[in-house]
JSON list of C-alpha atoms in Angstrom, two decimals:
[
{"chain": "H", "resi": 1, "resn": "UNK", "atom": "CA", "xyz": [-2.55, 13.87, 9.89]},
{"chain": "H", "resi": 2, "resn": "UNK", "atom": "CA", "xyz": [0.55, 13.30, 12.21]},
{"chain": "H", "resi": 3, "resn": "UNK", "atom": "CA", "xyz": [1.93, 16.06, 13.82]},
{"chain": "H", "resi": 4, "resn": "UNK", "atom": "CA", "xyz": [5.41, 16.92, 14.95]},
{"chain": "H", "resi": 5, "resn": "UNK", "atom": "CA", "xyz": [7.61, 19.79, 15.94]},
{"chain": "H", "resi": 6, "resn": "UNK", "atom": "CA", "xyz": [10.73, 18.81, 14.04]},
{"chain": "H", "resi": 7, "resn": "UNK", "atom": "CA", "xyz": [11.92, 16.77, 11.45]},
{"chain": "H", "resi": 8, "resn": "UNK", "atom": "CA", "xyz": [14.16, 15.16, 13.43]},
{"chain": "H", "resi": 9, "resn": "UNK", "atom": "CA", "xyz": [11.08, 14.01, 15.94]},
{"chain": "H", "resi": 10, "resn": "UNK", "atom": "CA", "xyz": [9.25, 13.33, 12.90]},
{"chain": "H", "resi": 11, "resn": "UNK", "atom": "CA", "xyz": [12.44, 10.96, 11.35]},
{"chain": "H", "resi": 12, "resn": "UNK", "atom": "CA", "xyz": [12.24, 8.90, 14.59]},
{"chain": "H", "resi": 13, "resn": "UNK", "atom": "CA", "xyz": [8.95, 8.69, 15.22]},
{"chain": "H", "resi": 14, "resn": "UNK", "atom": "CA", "xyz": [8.05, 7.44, 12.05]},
{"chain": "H", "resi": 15, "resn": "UNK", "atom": "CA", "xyz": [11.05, 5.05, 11.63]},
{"chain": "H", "resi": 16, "resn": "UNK", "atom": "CA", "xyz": [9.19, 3.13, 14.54]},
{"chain": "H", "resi": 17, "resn": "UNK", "atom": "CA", "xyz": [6.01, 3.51, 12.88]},
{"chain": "H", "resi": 18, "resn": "UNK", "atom": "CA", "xyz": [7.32, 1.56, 10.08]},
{"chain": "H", "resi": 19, "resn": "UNK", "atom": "CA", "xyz": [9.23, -0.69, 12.23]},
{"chain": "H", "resi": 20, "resn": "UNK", "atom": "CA", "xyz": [6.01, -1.92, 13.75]},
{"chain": "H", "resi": 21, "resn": "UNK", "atom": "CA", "xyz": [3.42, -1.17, 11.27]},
{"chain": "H", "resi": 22, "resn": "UNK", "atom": "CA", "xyz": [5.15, -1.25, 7.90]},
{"chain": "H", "resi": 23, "resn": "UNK", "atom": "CA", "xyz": [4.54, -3.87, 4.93]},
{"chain": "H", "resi": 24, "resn": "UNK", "atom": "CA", "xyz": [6.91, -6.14, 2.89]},
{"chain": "H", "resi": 25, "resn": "UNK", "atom": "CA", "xyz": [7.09, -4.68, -0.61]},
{"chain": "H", "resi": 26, "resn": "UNK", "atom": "CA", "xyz": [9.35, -4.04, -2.84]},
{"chain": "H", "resi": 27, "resn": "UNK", "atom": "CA", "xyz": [12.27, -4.80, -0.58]},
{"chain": "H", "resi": 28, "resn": "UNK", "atom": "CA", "xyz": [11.04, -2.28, 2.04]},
{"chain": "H", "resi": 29, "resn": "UNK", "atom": "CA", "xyz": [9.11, -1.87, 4.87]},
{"chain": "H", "resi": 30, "resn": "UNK", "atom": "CA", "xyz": [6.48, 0.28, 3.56]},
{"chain": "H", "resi": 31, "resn": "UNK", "atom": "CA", "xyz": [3.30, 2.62, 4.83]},
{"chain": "H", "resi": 32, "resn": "UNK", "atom": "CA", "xyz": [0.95, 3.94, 2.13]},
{"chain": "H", "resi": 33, "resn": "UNK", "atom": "CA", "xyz": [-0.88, 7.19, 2.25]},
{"chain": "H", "resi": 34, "resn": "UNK", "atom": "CA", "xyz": [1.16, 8.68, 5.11]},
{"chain": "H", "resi": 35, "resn": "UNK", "atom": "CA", "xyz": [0.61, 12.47, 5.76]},
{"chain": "H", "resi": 36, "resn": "UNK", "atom": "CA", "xyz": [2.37, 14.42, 8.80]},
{"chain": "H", "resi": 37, "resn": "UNK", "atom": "CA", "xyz": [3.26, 18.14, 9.32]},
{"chain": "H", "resi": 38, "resn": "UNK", "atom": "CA", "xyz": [6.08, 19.64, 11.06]},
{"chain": "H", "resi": 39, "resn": "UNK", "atom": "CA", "xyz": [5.71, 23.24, 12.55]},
{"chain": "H", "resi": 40, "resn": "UNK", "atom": "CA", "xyz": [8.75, 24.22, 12.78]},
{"chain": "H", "resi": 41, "resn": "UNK", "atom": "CA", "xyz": [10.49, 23.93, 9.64]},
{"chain": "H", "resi": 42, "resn": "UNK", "atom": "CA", "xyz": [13.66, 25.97, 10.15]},
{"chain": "H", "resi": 43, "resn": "UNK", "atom": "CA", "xyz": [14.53, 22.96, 12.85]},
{"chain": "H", "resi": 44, "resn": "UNK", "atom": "CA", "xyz": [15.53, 20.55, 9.51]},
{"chain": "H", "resi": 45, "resn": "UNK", "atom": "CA", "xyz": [18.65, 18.99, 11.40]},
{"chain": "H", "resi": 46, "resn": "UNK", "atom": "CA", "xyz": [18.56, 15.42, 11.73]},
{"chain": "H", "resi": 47, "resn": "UNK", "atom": "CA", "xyz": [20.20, 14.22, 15.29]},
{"chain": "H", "resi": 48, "resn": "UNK", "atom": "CA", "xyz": [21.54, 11.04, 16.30]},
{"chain": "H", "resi": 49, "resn": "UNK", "atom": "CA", "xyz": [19.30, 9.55, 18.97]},
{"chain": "H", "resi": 50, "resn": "UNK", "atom": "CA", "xyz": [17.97, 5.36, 19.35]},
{"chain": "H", "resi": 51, "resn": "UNK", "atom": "CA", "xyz": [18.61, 5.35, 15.61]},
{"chain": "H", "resi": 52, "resn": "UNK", "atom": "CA", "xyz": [22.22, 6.54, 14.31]},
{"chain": "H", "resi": 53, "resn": "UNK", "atom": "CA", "xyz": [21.55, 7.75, 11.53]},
{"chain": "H", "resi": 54, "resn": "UNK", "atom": "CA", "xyz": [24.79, 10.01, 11.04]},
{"chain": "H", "resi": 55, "resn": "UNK", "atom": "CA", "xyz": [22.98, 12.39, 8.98]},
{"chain": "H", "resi": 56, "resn": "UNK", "atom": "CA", "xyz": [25.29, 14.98, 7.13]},
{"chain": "H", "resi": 57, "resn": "UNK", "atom": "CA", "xyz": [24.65, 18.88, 7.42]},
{"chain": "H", "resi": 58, "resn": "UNK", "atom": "CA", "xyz": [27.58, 19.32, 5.27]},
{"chain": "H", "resi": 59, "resn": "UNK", "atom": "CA", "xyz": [26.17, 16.80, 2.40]},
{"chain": "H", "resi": 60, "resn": "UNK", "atom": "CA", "xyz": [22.62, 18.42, 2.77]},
{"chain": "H", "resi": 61, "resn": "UNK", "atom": "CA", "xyz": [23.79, 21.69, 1.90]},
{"chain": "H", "resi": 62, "resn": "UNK", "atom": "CA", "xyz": [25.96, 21.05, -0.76]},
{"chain": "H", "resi": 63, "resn": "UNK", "atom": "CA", "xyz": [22.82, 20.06, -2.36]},
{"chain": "H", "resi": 64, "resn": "UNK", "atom": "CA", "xyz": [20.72, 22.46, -1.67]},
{"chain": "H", "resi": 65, "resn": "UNK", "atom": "CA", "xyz": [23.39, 25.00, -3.19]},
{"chain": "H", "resi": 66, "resn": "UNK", "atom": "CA", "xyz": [23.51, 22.75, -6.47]},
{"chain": "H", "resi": 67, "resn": "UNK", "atom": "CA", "xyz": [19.85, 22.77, -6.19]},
{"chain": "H", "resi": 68, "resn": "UNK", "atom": "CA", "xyz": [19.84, 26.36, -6.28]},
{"chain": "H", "resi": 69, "resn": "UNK", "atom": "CA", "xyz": [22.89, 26.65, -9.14]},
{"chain": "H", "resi": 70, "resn": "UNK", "atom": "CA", "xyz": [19.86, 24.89, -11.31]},
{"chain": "H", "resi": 71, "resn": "UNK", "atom": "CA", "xyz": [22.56, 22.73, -12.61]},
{"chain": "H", "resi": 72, "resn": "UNK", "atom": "CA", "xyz": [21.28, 19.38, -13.00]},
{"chain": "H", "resi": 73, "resn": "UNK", "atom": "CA", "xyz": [24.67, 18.27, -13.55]},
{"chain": "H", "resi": 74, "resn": "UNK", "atom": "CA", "xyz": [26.34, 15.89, -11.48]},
{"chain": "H", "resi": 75, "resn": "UNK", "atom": "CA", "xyz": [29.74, 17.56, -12.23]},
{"chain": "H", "resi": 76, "resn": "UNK", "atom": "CA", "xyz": [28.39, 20.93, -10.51]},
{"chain": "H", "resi": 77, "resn": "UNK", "atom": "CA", "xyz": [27.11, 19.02, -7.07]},
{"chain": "H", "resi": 78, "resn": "UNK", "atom": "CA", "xyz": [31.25, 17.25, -7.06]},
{"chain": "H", "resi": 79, "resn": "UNK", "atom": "CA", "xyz": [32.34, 21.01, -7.23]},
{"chain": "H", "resi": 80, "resn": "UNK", "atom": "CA", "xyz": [29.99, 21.79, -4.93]},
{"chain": "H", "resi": 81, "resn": "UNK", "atom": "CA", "xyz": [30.65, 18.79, -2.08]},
{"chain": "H", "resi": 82, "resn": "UNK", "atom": "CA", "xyz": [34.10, 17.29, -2.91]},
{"chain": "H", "resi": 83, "resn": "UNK", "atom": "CA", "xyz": [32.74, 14.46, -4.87]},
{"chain": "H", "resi": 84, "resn": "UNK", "atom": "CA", "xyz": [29.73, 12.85, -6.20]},
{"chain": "H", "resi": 85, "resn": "UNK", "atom": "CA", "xyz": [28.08, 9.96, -4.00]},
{"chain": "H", "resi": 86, "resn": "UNK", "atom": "CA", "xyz": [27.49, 7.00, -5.75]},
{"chain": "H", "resi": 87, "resn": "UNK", "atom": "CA", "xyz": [23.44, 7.17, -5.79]},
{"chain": "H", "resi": 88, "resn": "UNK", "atom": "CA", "xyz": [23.80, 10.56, -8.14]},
{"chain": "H", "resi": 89, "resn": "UNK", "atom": "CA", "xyz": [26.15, 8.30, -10.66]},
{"chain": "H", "resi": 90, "resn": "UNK", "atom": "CA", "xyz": [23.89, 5.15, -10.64]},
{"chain": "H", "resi": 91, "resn": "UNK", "atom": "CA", "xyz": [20.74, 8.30, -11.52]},
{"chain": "H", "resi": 92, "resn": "UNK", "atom": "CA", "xyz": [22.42, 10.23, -13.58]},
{"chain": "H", "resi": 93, "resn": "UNK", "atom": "CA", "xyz": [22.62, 9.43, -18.06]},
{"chain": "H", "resi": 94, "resn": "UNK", "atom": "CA", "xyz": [25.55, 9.62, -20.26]},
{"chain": "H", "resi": 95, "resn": "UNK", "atom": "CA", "xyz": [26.09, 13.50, -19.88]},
{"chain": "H", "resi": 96, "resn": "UNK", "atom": "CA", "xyz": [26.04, 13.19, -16.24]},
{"chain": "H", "resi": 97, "resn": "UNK", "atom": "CA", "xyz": [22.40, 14.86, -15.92]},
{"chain": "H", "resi": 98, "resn": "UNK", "atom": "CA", "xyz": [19.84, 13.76, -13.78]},
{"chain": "H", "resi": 99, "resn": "UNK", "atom": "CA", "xyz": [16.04, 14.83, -13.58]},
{"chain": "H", "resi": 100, "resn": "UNK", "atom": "CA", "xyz": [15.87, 14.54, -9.76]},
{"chain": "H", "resi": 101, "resn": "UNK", "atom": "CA", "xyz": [17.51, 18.07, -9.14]},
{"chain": "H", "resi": 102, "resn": "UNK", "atom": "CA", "xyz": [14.89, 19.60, -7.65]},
{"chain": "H", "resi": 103, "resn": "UNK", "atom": "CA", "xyz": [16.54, 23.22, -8.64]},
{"chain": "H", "resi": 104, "resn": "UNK", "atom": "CA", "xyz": [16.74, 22.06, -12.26]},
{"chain": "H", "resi": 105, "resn": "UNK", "atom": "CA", "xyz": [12.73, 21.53, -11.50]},
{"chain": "H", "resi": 106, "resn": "UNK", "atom": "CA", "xyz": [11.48, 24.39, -10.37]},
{"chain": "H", "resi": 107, "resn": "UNK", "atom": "CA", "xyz": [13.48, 26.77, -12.42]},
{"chain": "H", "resi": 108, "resn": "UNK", "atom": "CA", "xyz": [11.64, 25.20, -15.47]},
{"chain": "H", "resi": 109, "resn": "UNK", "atom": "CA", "xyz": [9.66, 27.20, -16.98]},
{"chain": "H", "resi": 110, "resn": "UNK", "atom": "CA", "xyz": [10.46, 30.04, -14.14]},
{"chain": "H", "resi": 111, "resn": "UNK", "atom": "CA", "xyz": [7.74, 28.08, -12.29]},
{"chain": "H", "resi": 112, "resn": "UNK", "atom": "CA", "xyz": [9.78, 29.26, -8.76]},
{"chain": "H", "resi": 113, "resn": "UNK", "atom": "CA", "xyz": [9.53, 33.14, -9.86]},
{"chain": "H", "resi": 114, "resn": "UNK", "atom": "CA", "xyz": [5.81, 32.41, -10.94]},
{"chain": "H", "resi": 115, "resn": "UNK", "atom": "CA", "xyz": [5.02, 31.01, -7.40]},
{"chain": "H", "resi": 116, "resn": "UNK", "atom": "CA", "xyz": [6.49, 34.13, -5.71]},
{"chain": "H", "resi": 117, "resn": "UNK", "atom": "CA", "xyz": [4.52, 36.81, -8.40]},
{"chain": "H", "resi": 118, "resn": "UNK", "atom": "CA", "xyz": [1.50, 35.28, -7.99]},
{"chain": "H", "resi": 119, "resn": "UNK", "atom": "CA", "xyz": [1.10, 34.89, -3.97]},
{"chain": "H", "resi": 120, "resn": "UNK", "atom": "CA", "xyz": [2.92, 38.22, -4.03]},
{"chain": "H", "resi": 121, "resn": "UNK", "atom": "CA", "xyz": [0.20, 39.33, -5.86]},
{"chain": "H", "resi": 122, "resn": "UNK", "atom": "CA", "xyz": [-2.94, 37.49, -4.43]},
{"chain": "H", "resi": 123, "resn": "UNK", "atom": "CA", "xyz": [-2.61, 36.19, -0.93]},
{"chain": "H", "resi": 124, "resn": "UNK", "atom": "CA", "xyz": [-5.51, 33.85, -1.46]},
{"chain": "H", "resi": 125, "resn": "UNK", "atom": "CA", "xyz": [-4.03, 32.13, -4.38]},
{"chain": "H", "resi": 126, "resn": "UNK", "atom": "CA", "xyz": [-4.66, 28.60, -4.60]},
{"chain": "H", "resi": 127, "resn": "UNK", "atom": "CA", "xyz": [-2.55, 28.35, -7.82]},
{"chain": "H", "resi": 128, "resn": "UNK", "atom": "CA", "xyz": [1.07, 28.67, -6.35]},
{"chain": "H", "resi": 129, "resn": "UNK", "atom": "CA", "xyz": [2.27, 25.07, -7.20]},
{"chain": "H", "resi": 130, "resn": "UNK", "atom": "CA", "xyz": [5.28, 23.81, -8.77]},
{"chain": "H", "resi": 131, "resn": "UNK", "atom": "CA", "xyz": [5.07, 20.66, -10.63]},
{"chain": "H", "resi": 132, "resn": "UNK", "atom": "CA", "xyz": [8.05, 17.97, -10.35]},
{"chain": "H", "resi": 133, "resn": "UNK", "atom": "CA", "xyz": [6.94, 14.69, -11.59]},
{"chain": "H", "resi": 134, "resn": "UNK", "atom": "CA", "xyz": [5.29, 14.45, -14.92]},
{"chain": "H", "resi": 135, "resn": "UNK", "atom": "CA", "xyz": [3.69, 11.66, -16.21]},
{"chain": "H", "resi": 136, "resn": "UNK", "atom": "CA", "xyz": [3.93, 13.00, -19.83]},
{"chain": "H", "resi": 137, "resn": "UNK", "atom": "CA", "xyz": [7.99, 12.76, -19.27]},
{"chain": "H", "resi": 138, "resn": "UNK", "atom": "CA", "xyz": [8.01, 9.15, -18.24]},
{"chain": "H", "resi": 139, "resn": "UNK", "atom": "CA", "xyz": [9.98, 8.05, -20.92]},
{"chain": "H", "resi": 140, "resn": "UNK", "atom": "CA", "xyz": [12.85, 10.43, -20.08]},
{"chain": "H", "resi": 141, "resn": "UNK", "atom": "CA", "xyz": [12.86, 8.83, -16.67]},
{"chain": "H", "resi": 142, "resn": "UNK", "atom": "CA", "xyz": [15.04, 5.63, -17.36]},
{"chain": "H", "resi": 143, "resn": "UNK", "atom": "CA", "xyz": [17.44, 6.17, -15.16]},
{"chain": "H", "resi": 144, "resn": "UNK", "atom": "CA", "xyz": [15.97, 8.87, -12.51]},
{"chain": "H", "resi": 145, "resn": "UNK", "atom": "CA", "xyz": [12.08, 8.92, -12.35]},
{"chain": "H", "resi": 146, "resn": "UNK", "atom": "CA", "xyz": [11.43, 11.94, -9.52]},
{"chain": "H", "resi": 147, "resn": "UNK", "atom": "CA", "xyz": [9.95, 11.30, -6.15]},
{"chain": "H", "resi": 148, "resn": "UNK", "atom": "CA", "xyz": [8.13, 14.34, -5.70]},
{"chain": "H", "resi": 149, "resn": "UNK", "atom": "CA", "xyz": [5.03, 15.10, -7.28]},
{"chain": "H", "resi": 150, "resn": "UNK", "atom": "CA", "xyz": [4.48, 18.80, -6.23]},
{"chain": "H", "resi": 151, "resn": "UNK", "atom": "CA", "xyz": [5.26, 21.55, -4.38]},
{"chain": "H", "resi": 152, "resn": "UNK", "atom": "CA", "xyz": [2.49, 24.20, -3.19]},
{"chain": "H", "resi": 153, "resn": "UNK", "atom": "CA", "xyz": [2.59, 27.29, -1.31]},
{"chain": "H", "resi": 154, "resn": "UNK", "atom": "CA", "xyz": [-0.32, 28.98, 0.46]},
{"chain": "H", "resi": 155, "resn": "UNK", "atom": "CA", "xyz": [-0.53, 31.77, 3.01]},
{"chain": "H", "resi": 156, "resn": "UNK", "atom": "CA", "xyz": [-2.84, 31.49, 5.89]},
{"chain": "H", "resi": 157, "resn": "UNK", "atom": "CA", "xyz": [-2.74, 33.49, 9.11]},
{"chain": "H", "resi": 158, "resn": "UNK", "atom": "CA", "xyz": [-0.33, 35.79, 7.51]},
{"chain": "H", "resi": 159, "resn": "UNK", "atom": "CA", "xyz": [2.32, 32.87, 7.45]},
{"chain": "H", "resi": 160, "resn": "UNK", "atom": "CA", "xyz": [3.37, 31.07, 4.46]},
{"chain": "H", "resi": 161, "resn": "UNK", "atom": "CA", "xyz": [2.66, 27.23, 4.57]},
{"chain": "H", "resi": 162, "resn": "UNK", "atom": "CA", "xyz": [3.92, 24.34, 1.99]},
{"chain": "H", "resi": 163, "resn": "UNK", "atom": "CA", "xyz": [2.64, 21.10, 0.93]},
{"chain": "H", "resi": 164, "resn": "UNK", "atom": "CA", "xyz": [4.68, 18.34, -0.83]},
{"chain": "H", "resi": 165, "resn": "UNK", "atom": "CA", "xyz": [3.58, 15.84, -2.23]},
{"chain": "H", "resi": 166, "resn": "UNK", "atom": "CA", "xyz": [5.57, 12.70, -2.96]},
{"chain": "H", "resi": 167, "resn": "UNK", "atom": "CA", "xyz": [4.92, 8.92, -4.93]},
{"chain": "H", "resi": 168, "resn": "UNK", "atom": "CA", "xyz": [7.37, 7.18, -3.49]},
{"chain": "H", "resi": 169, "resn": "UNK", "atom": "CA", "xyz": [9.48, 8.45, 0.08]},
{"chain": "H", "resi": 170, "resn": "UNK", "atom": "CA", "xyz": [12.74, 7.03, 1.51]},
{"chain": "H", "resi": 171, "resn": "UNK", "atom": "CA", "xyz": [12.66, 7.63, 4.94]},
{"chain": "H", "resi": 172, "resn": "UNK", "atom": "CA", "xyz": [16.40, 7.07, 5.52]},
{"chain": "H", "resi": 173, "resn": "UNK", "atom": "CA", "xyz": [18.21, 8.96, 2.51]},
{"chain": "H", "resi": 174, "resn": "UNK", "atom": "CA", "xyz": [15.40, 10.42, 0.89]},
{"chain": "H", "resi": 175, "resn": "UNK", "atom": "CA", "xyz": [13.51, 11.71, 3.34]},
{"chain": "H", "resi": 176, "resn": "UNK", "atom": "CA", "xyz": [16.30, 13.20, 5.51]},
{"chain": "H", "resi": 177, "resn": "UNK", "atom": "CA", "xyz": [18.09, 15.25, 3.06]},
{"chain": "H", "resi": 178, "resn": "UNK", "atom": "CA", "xyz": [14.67, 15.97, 1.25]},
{"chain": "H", "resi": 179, "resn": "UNK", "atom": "CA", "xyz": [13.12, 17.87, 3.50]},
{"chain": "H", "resi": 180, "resn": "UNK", "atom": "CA", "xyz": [15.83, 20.05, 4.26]},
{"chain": "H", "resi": 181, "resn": "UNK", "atom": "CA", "xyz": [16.17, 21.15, 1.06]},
{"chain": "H", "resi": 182, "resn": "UNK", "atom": "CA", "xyz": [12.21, 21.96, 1.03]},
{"chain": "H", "resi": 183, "resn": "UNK", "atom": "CA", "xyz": [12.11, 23.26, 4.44]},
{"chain": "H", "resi": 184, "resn": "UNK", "atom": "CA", "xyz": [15.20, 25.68, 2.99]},
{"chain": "H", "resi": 185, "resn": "UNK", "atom": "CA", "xyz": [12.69, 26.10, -0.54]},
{"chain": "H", "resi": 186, "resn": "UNK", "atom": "CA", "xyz": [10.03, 26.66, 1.94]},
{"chain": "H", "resi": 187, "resn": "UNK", "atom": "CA", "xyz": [11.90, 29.36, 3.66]},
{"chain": "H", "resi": 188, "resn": "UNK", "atom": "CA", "xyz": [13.71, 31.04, 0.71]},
{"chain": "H", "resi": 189, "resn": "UNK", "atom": "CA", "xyz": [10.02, 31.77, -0.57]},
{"chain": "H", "resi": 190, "resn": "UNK", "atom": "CA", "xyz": [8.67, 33.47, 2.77]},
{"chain": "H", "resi": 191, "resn": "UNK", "atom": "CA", "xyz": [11.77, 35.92, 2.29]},
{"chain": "H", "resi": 192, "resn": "UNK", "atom": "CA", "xyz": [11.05, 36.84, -1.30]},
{"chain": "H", "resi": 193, "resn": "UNK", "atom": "CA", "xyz": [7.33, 37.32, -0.29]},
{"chain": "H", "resi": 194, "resn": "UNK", "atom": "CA", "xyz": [8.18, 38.94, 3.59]},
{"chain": "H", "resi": 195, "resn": "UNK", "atom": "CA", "xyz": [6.26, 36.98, 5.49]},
{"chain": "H", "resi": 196, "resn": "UNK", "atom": "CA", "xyz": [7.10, 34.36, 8.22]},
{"chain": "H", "resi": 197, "resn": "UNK", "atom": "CA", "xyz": [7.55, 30.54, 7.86]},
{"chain": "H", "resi": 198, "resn": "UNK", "atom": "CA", "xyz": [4.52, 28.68, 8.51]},
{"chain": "H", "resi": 199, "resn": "UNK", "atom": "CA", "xyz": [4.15, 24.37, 8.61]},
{"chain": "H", "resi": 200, "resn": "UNK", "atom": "CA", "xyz": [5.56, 22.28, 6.45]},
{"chain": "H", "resi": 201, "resn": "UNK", "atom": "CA", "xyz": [3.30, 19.49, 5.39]},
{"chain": "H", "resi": 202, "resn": "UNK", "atom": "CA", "xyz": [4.46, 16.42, 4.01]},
{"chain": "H", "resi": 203, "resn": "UNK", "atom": "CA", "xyz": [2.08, 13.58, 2.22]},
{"chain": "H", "resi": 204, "resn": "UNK", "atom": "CA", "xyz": [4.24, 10.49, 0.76]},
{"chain": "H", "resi": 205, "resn": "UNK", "atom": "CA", "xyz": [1.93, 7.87, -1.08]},
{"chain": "H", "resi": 206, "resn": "UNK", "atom": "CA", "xyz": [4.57, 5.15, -0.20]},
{"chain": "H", "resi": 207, "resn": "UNK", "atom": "CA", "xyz": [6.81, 5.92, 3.16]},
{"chain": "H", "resi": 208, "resn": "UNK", "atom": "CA", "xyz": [9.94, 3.03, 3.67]},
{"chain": "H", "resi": 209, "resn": "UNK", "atom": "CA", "xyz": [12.52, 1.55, 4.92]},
{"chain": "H", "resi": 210, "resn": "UNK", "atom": "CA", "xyz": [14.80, -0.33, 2.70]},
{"chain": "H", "resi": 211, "resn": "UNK", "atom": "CA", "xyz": [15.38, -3.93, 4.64]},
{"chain": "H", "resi": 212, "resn": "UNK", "atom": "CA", "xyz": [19.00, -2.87, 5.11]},
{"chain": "H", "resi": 213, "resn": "UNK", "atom": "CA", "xyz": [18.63, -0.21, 7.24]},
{"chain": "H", "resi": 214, "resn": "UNK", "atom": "CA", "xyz": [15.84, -1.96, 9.39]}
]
């Protein structure tokens, strides 16, 4: 388990990890079975530093907004940002809805109000989880199959930690605007439930770089 302060330490540190260590596949540069925590998960800026990576604040939380509209609506992220970038219309079907709105996700079923009630209710629950990716929904995932697995909360030490678990883990565009919007999930939780953030740990079965951004 790597550890880091930040997600901005742990965006450069582990572009050079993949730099030097990562595998042709797929058209990236690719680690498998990479897990790393960050402790302090209300630091979810991503700076400029060796690597300019000219991440946008403004972009990030126009999606965690839509995310929270549970819109899953393309339409709702343009009213949201200005416009819709180009990666949301390649993802999204006819009526403009995509699956990877995390929002949409976790407001299915009222699994997000579930997660709260029951670690509200039992601190020692190991059942606050919130399911993304399902394998049973595969066929609904022809244009927009889900990176993230799971989501799950548990409280230790009186602090409220969170695990996510992806398949498949961008580190340029995915992973930067990803984690903010759990690290905001992650702290959106704590205040429904009073308790301080904990760490944020993050396990990614396949961790890359796309070749055009090495």
């Amino acid at each position: 388990m790597l550890k880091f302060a930040t997600a901005n330490i742990a965006f450069h540190e582990l572009y050079d990890m993949i730099i030097k260590d990562g595998v042709d596949f797929a058209g990236t540069k690719a680690l498998f079975n990479v897990g790393f925590e960050m402790r302090l998960p209300r630091s979810n800026k991503i700076l400029d530093g060796k690597v300019k990576r000219n991440w946008s604040e403004d972009y990030a939380e126009a999606e965690w907004q839509w995310y929270l509209s549970g819109d899953r609506n393309i339409a709702k992220l343009g009213e949201l940002y200005g416009k819709v970038p180009a990666i949301w219309k390649r993802m999204a079907d006819e009526q403009g809805n995509v699956n990877s709105n995390y929002g949409w996700q976790w407001y299915r079923n009222d699994q997000l109000r579930k997660v709260i009630n029951n670690l509200g209710q039992n601190h020692e629950s190991r059942q606050a989880a919130i399911s993304i990716y399902d394998g049973k929904e595969i066929d609904d995932y022809a244009n927009d199959t889900p990176c993230t697995y799971a989501v799950q909360f548990t409280i230790l030490d009186n602090k409220l930690n969170m695990s996510v678990v992806m398949r498949s883990n961008d580190l340029w565009y995915g992973f930067c605007n990803d984690q903010y919007q759990f690290s905001n999930l992650q702290m959106y939780v704590a205040y429904e439930l009073n308790l301080p953030v904990g760490t944020y740990y993050h396990f990614a079965h396949n961790l890359h770089l796309y070749n055009d951004k090495i």
